[in-house]
Amino acid sequence: MKKKTLKVAFIGQPNVGKSSLLYKIAGGDVQIGNWAGITVDKHVAKISYQGFELELVDLPGVYNLTPYTPEERIARDFLIFEKPDVIVNVIETPLLERNLFLTSQLLELEIPTVLALNMWDEFTAKGYSLDIATLKKELNVEAVEVVGKTGYNVDKLLEKIIEVYLSKKKPKPFKFSNLIEEVLEKIDQKLQKEEFYKLFPRRWLNLKTLEGDEYLAQYLKEKFNFDLLKCCKKERHYISEAYNMPPDEVITEERYKAVARLVKKILKTPSEVKRKSIQEWLDEIFLNPYLGLPLFFLIMFLVFKLTFDVSAPFMDWLEGFVNDFVGKYILLLLQALHAPDWLLSFVKEGIIGGIGFFATFIPVLMFMYLAIGFLEHSGYFARAAFVTDALVRKFGLSGKSTVAMILGFGCNVPAVLATRTLESPVLRKLTALVIPFMSCSARLPVYALLALAFFPDHAAVAIFSMYLLGVVVALFIAFLLSRTIFKKSLLEVPFIVELPPYRLPGFKEIIRSMWTPVWEFIHRAGTVIFFANLAVWVLMNIPYGAPPKETLLGKIATTAAPLFKPAGFGEHWENVAVLIPGFLAKEIVVTAYGTILGIEENKENLPKENLKFNLLEDLKEQITKLVNAFFQAFKRLVNQIIPLSLEVEDVKPKLIEKIKKLFTPASAVAFMVFVLLYTPCAATVAVMAQEFGYSLALFSIFLNFTTAWILSVLTYQVLSLIF
């Protein structure tokens, strides 16, 4: 006999432990995907329980069901149109009153509901108690004390899900003031004759009509040619006049009042006066107007250092494993088949090199998401957004934007992915567009080469000025875009952020927050990066074996060189040629100079005689290197208190001497400015396309290139008058 399938929606405010609870119930067997047409994670689990097949759907964390954000739209559409059999409203019990605001809206949907009172251990540890019997009676719901981290009471929660479904127990919504209830009744009488009336929960429809919900109004206009806003305009005006505020704000106030009345009945606080809690003590430090901002920069510096220092040994090992181990045996196979030199070069530099280059991003993303996940789930990120918001809001950004921007100093790829912490999709796009102006670590070798060549006594000042210029340009571009392209869609709203209690995140919780975005990067962005690497190989090697100036790269650079003459470095085609492979990764600029200027041998000359088949020894060597990578990473982790230094590889004296012939001091600075600001690297473009679509990725290329050209020209024209 086929089991009855029940669709169960898990919903709650952000960071209430919803996902942890779902994973405990499902035993980790959760399918992860995306909601249709949007890059918001969709977690679904299916389990069998008491003769039923339960489909557990983890809806995005939302503060309310007004669809301003993609997450709110997903949650509301699912509840209204998918009509789940049961709602599990996960509540952070230590913040009961704040969480019940969302509950007040869920009750109006007429769907059997179970309240999962999560973090019950924290709640009771603080000396609080709850009259659960009264809570259940007042709202006509079931309520279960649970602990998502440990799985406490999950069986009882499942029992209550089946119980409310079988009993068809509809929740009892909060009642508002008499005047509001009278107006809602009048609206109900008006809507009863409409064909869509029975498609929606009655009280929910009446409230949305009174609020003037534009999203619902648009839906009814398209589907039923019904003008919801015009229908009850008189009732909305009456409420606005009576309360001297818009109807939606009136309803919000009524919700808070109703929740406060209920909490007063059911919540019992500790009677004795306690000493200041650790939570309050930490907030006095992290939210201090004088200490908060410096501490934020210090913490982000440590995250930056952890992410890029500790991941470096694994990046080196992965690149070596792909190129020196996997690549070696593929080349041995091709040599055994007597493949021509051009094919060997294509496979080694184009295919294997592309995979190796792409693979080096994986460790840095893993460590970045582990660090970000820890800070987010510990409760600190909300404080960080709060203390930095005032600093960047005048430029059109949000406090949460600063986290992503600071990560951009290490690598723009994880920085763009870190914009997922921003709720507004428009703000995510704006932040992502300015991140490439932050000087990532890959640009540092270029700065070092030119600074040592032209300003050896002031190299540190020259390099630091590039980092500072990147920040200034990023803020200026954000200011410009927020008042032009994004002016209409980037709403100026008060900064409201929930400050969750500090807690030690669970290990599985952090691992989950890391794994999903890393896997998305691997199977989405990897393709773009791989083909970009192939394109660069073709440009640098066709016709194969020709001098650099005679290749496609050289011919394109020679043709494009006049465009850069106003910036001072277009007199020599070599300066333009190195910018093209620099699109793949900025550090390649220095390597390309070495090849083009004859300082380094072309990599196409493959030493066939040095490739010997010794699989066992090579495998042992790779294992040894991996163990050493773990050792080096641990050593760097222990030494995190040592200040981060700007470490660069030694620049060859011969290369410096040849570079001096291609620039003047003024054009060298202009070239540094161009490298700082021009086109994001292939990996960053790939991630932008993955997150926001190809239109924004192409716009980012245009924005960066245009900005870089204008500022490099201005830099050269001004400095040529000085030097």
XYZ file of C-alpha atoms in Angstrom, residues 305-306 308-314 367 626-643 647:
29
model
C 44.901 35.890 7.256
C 43.350 32.539 8.187
C 44.664 32.966 2.617
C 47.626 31.950 4.788
C 46.277 28.614 5.973
C 44.873 27.657 2.571
C 48.150 28.462 0.751
C 49.843 25.065 1.410
C 46.796 23.223 0.065
C 38.597 28.047 4.499
C 49.857 16.517 1.280
C 50.879 15.609 4.835
C 53.388 18.451 4.731
C 50.623 20.803 3.543
C 48.546 19.871 6.605
C 51.586 20.460 8.804
C 52.308 23.842 7.231
C 48.643 24.867 7.467
C 48.538 23.915 11.155
C 51.764 25.810 11.763
C 50.334 28.914 10.106
C 47.098 28.548 12.071
C 49.033 28.486 15.340
C 51.050 31.518 14.264
C 48.031 33.659 13.344
C 49.062 36.347 15.812
C 52.099 37.146 13.646
C 51.255 40.202 11.484
C 55.229 38.656 0.710
